[in-house]
XYZ file of C-alpha atoms in Angstrom:
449
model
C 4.119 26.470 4.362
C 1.897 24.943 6.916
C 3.637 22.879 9.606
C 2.165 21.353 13.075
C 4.905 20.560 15.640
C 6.252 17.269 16.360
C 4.236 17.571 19.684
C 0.632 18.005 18.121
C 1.316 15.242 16.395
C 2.032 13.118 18.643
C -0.574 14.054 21.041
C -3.217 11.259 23.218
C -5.363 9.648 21.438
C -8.767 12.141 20.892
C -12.306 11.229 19.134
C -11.942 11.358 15.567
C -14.165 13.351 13.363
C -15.975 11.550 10.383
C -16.780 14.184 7.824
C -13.930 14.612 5.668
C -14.248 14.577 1.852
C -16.992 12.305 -0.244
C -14.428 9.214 0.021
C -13.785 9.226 3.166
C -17.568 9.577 4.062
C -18.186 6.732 2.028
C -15.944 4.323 3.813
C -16.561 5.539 6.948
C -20.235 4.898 6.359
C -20.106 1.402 4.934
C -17.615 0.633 7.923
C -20.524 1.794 10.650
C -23.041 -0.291 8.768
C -20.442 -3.194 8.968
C -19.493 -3.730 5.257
C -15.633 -4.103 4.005
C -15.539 -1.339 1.100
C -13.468 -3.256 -1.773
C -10.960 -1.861 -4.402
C -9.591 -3.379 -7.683
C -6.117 -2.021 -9.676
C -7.792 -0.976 -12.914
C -6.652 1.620 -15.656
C -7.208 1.371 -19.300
C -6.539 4.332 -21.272
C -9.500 4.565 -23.629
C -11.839 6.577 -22.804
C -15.269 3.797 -23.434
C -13.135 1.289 -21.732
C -12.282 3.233 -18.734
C -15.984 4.170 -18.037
C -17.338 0.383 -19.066
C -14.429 -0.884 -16.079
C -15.897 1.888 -13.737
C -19.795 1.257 -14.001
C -18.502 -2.354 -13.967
C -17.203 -1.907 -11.001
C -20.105 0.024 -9.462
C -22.372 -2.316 -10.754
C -20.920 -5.179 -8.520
C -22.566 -6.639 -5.706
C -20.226 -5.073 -3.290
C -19.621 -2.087 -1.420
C -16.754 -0.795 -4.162
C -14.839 2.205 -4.940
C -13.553 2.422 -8.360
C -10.089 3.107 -9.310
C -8.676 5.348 -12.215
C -4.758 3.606 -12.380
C -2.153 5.703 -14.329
C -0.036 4.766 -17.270
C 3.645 4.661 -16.966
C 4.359 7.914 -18.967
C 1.877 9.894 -17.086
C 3.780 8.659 -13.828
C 7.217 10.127 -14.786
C 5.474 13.132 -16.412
C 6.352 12.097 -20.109
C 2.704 13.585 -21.154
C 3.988 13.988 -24.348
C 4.932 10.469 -25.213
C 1.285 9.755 -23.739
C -0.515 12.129 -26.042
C 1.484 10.721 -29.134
C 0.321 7.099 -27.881
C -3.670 8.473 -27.802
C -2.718 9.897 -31.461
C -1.329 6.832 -33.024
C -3.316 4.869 -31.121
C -0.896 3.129 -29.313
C -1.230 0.695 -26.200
C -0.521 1.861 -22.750
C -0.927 0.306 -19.478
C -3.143 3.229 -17.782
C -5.269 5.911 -18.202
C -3.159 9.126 -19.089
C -4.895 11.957 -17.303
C -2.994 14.490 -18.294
C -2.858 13.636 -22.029
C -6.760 13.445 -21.876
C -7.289 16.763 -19.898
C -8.821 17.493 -16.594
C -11.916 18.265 -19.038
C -12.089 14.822 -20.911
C -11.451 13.446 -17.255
C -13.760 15.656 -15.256
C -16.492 14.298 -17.674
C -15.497 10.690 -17.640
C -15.926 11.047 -13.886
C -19.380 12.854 -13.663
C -20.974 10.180 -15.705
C -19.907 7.752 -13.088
C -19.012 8.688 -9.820
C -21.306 10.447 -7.106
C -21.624 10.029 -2.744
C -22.492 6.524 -3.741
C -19.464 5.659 -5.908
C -16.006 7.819 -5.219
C -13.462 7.297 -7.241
C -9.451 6.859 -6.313
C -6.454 8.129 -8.800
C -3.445 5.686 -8.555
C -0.235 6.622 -9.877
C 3.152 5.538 -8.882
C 5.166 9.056 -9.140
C 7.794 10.215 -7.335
C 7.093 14.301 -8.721
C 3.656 14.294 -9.132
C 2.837 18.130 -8.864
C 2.085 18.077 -12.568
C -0.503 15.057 -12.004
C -2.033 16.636 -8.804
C -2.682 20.076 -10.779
C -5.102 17.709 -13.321
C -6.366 15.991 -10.507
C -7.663 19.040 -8.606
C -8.519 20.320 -12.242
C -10.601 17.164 -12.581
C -12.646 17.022 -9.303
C -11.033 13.875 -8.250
C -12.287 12.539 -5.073
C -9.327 10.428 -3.645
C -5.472 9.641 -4.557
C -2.280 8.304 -3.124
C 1.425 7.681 -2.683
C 3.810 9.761 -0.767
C 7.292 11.228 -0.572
C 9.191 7.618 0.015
C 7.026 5.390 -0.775
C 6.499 6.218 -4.356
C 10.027 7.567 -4.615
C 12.168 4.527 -3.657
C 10.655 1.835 -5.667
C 9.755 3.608 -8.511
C 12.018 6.655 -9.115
C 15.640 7.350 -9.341
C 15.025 10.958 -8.197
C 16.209 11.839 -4.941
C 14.238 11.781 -1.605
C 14.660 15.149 -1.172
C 13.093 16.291 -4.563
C 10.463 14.055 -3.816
C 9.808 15.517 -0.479
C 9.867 18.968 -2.093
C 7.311 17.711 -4.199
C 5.032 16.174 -2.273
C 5.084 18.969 0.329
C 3.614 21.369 -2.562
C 1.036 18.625 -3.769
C 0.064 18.170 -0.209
C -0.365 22.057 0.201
C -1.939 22.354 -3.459
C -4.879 19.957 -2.236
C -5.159 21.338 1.369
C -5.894 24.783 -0.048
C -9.096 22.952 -1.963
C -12.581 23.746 -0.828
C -13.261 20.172 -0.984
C -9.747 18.534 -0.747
C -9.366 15.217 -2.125
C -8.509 11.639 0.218
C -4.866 10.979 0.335
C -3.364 7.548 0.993
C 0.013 7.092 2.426
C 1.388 3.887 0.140
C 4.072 3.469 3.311
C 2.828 0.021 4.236
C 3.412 -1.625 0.981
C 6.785 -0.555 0.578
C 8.473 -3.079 -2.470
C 5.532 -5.598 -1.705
C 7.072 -8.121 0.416
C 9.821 -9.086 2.450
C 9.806 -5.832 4.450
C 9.159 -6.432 8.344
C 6.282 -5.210 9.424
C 7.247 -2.941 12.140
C 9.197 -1.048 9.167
C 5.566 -1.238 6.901
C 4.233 0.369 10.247
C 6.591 2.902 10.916
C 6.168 4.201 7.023
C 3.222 4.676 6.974
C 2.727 6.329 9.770
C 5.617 8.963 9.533
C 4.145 9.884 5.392
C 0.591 10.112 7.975
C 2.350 13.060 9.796
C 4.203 14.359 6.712
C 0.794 15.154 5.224
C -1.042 16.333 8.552
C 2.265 18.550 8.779
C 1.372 19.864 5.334
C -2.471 21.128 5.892
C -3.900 17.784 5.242
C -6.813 16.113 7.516
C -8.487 13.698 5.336
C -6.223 10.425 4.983
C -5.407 6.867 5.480
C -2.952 4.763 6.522
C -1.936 1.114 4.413
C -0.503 -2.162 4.943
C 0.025 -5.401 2.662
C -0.475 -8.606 3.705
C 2.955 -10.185 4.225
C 3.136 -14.278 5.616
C 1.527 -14.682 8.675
C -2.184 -13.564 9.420
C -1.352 -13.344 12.736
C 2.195 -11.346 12.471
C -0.032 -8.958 9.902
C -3.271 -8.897 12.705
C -0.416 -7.489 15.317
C 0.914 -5.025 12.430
C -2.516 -3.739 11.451
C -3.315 -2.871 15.702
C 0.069 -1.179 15.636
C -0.371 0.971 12.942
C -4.297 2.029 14.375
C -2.872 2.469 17.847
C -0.262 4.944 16.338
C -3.126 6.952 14.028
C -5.022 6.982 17.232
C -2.170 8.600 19.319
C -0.656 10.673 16.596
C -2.924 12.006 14.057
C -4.818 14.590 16.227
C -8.190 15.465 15.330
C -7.794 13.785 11.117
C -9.840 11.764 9.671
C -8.536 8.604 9.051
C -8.958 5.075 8.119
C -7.028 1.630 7.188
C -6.605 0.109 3.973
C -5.490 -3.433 3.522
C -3.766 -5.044 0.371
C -3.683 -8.045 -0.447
C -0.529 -9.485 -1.346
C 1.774 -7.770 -3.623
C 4.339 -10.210 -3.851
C 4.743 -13.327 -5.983
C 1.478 -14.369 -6.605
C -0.182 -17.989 -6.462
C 0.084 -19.362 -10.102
C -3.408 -21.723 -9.773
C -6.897 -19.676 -9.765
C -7.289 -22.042 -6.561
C -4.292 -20.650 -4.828
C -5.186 -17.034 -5.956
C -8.664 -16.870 -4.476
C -7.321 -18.889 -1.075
C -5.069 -15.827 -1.197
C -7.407 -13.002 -1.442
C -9.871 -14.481 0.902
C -7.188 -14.622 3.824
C -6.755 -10.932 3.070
C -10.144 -10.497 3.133
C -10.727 -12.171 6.505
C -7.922 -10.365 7.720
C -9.332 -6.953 6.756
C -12.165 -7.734 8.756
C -10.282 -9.294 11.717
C -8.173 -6.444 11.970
C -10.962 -3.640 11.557
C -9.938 -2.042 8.339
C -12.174 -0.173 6.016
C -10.925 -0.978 3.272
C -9.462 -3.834 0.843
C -7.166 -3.207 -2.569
C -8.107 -7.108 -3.879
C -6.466 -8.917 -7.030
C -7.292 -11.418 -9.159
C -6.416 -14.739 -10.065
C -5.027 -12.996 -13.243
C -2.350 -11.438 -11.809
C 0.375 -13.889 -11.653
C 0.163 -13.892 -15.711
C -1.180 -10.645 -16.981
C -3.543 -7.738 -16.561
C -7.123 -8.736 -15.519
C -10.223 -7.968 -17.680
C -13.115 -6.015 -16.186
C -15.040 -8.974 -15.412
C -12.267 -10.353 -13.872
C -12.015 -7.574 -11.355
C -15.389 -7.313 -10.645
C -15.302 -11.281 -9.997
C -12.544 -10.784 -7.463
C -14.446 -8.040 -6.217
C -17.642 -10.261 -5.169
C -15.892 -12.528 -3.637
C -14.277 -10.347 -1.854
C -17.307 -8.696 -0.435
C -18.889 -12.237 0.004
C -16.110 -13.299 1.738
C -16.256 -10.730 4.444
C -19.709 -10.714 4.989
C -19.304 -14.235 6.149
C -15.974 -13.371 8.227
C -18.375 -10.992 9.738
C -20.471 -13.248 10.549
C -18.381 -15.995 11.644
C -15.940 -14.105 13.851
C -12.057 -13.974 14.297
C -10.578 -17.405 14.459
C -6.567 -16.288 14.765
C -4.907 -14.804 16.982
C -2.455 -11.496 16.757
C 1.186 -12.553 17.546
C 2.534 -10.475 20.539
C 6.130 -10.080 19.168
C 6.533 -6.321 19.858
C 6.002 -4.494 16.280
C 4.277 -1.591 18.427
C 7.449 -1.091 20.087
C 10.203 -1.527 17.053
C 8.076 0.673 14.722
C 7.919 3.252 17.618
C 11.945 3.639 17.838
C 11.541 3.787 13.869
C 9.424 6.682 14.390
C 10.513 8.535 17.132
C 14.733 8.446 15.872
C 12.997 9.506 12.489
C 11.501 12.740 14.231
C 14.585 13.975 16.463
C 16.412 14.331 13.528
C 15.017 17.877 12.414
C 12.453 19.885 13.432
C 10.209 19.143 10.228
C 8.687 15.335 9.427
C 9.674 15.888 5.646
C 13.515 17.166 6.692
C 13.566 13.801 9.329
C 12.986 11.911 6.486
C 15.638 12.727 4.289
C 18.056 12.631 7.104
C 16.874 9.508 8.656
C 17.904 7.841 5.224
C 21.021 9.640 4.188
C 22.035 7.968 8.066
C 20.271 4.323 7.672
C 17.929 4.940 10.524
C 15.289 4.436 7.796
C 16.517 1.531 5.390
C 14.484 -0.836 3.217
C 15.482 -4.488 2.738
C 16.485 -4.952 -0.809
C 15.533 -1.683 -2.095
C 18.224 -0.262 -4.469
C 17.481 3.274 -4.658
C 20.951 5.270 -4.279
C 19.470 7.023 -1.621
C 18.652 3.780 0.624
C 21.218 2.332 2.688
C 20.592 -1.261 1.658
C 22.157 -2.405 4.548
C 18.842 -4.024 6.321
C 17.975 -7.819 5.621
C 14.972 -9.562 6.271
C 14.083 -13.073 6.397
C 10.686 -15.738 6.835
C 11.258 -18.003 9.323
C 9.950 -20.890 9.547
C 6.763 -20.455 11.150
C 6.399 -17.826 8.163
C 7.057 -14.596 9.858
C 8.987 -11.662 8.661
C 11.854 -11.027 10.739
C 15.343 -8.893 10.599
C 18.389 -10.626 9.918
C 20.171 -7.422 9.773
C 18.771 -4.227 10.638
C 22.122 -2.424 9.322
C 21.884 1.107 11.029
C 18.299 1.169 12.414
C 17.600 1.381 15.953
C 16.439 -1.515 16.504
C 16.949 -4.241 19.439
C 17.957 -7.155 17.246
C 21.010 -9.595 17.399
C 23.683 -8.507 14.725
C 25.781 -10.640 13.213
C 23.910 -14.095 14.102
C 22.663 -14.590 10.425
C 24.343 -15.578 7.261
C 24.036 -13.315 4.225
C 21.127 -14.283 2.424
C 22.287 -15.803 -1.093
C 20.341 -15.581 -4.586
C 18.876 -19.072 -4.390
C 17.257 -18.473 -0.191
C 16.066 -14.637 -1.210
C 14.119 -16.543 -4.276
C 12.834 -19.298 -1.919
C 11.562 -16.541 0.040
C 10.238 -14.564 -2.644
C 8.005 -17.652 -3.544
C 6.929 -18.197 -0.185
C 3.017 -17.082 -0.855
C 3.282 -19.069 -4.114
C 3.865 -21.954 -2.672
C 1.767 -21.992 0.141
C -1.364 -20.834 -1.669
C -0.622 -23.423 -4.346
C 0.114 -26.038 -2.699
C -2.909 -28.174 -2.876
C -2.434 -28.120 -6.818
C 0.946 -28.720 -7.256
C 2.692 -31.977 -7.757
C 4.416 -34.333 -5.443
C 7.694 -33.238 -6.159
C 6.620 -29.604 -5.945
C 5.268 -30.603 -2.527
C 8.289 -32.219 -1.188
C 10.391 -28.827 -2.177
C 7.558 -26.810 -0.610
C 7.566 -28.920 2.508
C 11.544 -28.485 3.083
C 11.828 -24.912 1.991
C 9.179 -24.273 4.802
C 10.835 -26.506 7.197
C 14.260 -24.946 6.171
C 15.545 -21.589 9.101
C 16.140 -19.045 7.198
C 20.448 -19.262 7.968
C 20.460 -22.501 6.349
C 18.996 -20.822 3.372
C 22.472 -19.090 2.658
């Protein structure tokens, strides 16, 4: 097994390299030349549909990557289930690699991809050694996810068999002549309501759990939370700590846009996107995961990605244009996501072991997360300038008042949940919808108990 200390990876910041694999050479290039490279969600799992989505998607007037997105059985390894679905046919909400074959998909990908169009595998499993064995099979340029952050929300399995896991995935890939782009899917842990300084701190430590594993070609994510200017601080944290801590890898950002409770008006869902647009480019990240105005009622068509996708790319090149108009917040996520970090690390003398011991002790603990290996002792809360913030931090190291806010109660976690809703639809809704907007945003979070 291939391990770096906890010293080289924390080493000063050095000059990164920018070969790495075709994906990452493609969104390091567009970055130089100043373009945003965007992203849709996409999976279908017919074959003619798949391809149509991808040459839609390279056929828009942006700087795009195209996305293969997994069906559910594929993602808990249930390739059986998947192949009967192809036989009968059946509707699933992905493309089932693995039921297809690396063959079917190795073709599927030649006809579209190249240096000019790399393509990403999304997945959502928490044991994906199975999936990774297709994918390297396949030729597939790019992929993501990561021992917590596609084991807590999505899988009942334990951390530890997910860390086993990923540490041979990670180790499968490195061992590639041309090893494929992995994302750490840290930053969007659950989608919202998770300070930022924990988003950080994720991220960064599934970062060094690859690089600790042989890998050198990755990237670091974060979803847009509440406040531009709360996510503008976030975003410089978690470069800073890449900077400092990744050695001599090849790295870059990628933004999503919000994965919370979406705007319900097409208004509201565009007004959406373009602040996480703007903030891509504020915050110097290379690349954008967008949605559509679909999303708050069903899966969007092809066209409908590639619509968000234009926008997308016509909003930044104006952004680019224009310049930054907010400012960062200084409120010290650098520093909270650092103690997240660094207790993580002293715990044992490998990332992967840390992890699994920072959990089973709560120095690691997601707000509102209910996997049985999560504390659930941590609380979060949008104030009411609309910035994350810990109402409880449970076990975690962290410098914050205990005790000082009221449990959060069904009705105030909902308000919260809806807090992007609201203030993206806003200009559409009606005067009573206003006047319930305008108090729950008014409203401190204690009173929402």
């Amino acid at each position: 097994m291939s391990e770096l200390s906890h010293a080289s990876l924390s080493g000063a910041f050095v000059d990164r390299p920018r070969q790495g694999g075709r994906f990452s050479r493609y969104v390091h290039e567009a970055h130089a030349q100043g373009r945003l490279v965007v992203q849709p969600r996409m999976g279908f799992a017919d074959l003619a549909t798949m391809r149509e989505g991808l040459l839609g998607v390279r056929g828009a007037d942006a700087t795009a990557t195209g996305t293969i997105t997994l069906d559910s059985y594929t993602r808990v390894n249930d390739h059986d289930s998947a192949r009967q679905a192809l036989r009968t046919g059946a509707e699933l909400n992905g493309f089932p690699l693995v039921a297809h074959g690396a063959g079917t998909t190795r073709a599927l990908l030649d006809s579209v991809s190249g240096p000019d169009f790399p393509v990403q595998v999304r997945h959502g499993s928490a044991l994906p050694y199975p999936l990774f064995e297709a994918m390297v099979e396949a030729g597939v340029d790019a992929t993501e996810g990561g021992p917590v952050s596609y084991c807590l929300p999505y899988s009942r399995a334990p951390i530890s068999q997910a860390v086993e896991a990923w540490a041979r995935c990670c180790e499968l890939i490195a061992e590639q002549s041309e090893p494929m782009h992995l994302e750490s899917f840290g930053g969007c842990m659950l989608g919202q309501l998770c300070p930022p300084s924990l988003l950080v701190a994720l991220s960064v430590l599934e970062a060094l759990f690859f690089r600790e594993h042989g890998l050198s070609d990755i990237s670091l994510s974060y979803a847009q939370q509440t406040h531009p200017g709360q996510d503008l601080e976030a975003i410089a944290a978690l470069r800073r700590f890449a900077g400092e801590r990744l050695g001599s890898a090849t790295w870059h950002v990628v933004l999503y846009t919000f994965m919370g409770v979406f705007p319900r008006t097409p208004t509201g869902s565009f007004r959406i996107l373009e602040e996480s647009v703007r903030l891509a480019v504020r915050s110097g990240s290379e690349r954008l995961i967008v949605k559509t105005p679909a999303e708050a009622h069903r899966i969007p068509t092809i066209a409908e990605n590639v619509d968000a996708l234009e926008f997308a790319a016509s909003i930044a090149r104006d952004e680019a244009a224009r310049g930054a108009e907010i400012a960062a917040t200084d409120s010290g996520i650098y520093e909270e996501a650092r103690r997240l970090i660094d207790s993580t690390l002293e715990l044992a003398p490998t990332v992967g072991e840390a992890l699994i011991r920072a959990f089973e002790r709560g120095f690691l603990d997601v707000p509102y997360c209910l996997h049985q290996d999560n504390a659930n002792k941590s609380r979060a809360y949008v104030d009411a300038g609309g910035m994350l913030q810990w109402a409880e931090p449970g076990r975690m190291p962290l410098n914050v008042v205990r005790g000082t806010a009221r449990p959060v109660s069904a009705n105030g976690l909902l308000t919260m949940l809806g807090f992007n809703e609201r203030r993206f639809d806003r200009e559409q809704l009606t005067h009573s919808h206003l006047r319930s907007v305008q108090y729950a945003d008014r409203t401190h979070p204690r009173e929402l108990a």
